[in-house]
Amino acid sequence: MECKLVNLSSGDVGVVQLNPLIFFVKQKLSILHDIVTWQLAKRRAGTHKTRGISDISGTTAKPYSQKRTGRARQGSLRSPQFRGGEIVFGPVVRSHAYSLNKKVRKLGLKIALSLKYFNNQIIILDSLDINVEKTSEVCKFIKNFKFSSFLMVGDYGDNLLRITRNLHHINLIKPIGLNVFDILNHECVMLTHDALKDLEERLL
């Protein structure tokens, strides 16, 4: 499997071979769904909480006598049936993360990359080292590729991070952080040649 090797500033610079075990995998969208759900669950803060009876200040005394009042028996004014009382079985602070098999995660990453390759949305760059100082210069290079959003994967410098920080359609990520959610969330995935080697070591 061949793919053009391009440079952000000068266009085509050669050809690179893509491993079919990573970029030519049978599509299983159910696995992508499982992984995205797993990732979003891990992102949840889990800081939601309601007050239980021990969190509410107030008297612990029985409000009135058990019998001979003509009213329903009550044990506490902090009970859920009273205004300002506790919430029964309300949410508590917890983690929403759960485990997912490592083989499934690897397969999901291969499926996501294959999906982009089948749709001609994979671009292989020689590197992310470009001599630019302004955001407008990066925009001029990016316009040549005619996609709406880009995920750049590779070892980038602080200069490139600075000039792309306020571009909502360009995101930078290190090879070790490449994940299914970010791949699917961008129209085009740009991989550097070094990032491609890291992926092969990680997924094979």
Steps between C-alpha positions, in 0.01 A plus 500: 500500500657823379426852614651832397750658737440874503645811651282777643680764299622336177253221414594143400845382609475124451305181568457304823376146558205451735458176692175325395465353852434855623347685206305220330291350780140382467255763619313424824315812601369339820856490634547869423178571688619300802834681511354849462251423779789377717705813431213737576427312823862545610476875429205553732593687816258309720469793742118490513361462851181555697467533876421196709342521844842519667593806288202708611525717810208495738364340809511127550201507733172336410271785381200392706359205683456171322133460606190705579576790263266410217787534254731256327787375713829683435853434622700792361448838337796418272312215331439517123128578528575839661616810318878525529528135591732236361499357148450125495748302289639818342827512302826496693856595406646208305699404193308396189802325350494130427750259348511402135704214356835613358449292185170679437667838541775409254249366250290816532800718419575288191135520387493878543821545300376261231175694476693820437721329244202358307352852483834654387525700820850390603799722420859398575736791573877488499507702824331783689813714500401800289653846508194713568442771757140603431165327515411635157794313344379167640149573371643558152671158502196321642265640235677289238355180650133606479370340821294665769693375806843348562657281765879531480681205659872526563775656708429871472684797647378779723501740205248296297285453811497876557399601149224237471356551848212722389414300186192299595531269198861389571602286797845365584558172683800284583510148347460336842175693552331404173152368571177400324290795617741763364542311171124488441457859618718641220450473127868454416777325694857614430767254612870573491735232371639449852149474645425229244793294631382551859152377404641183345694424818197573714237307304691202360 
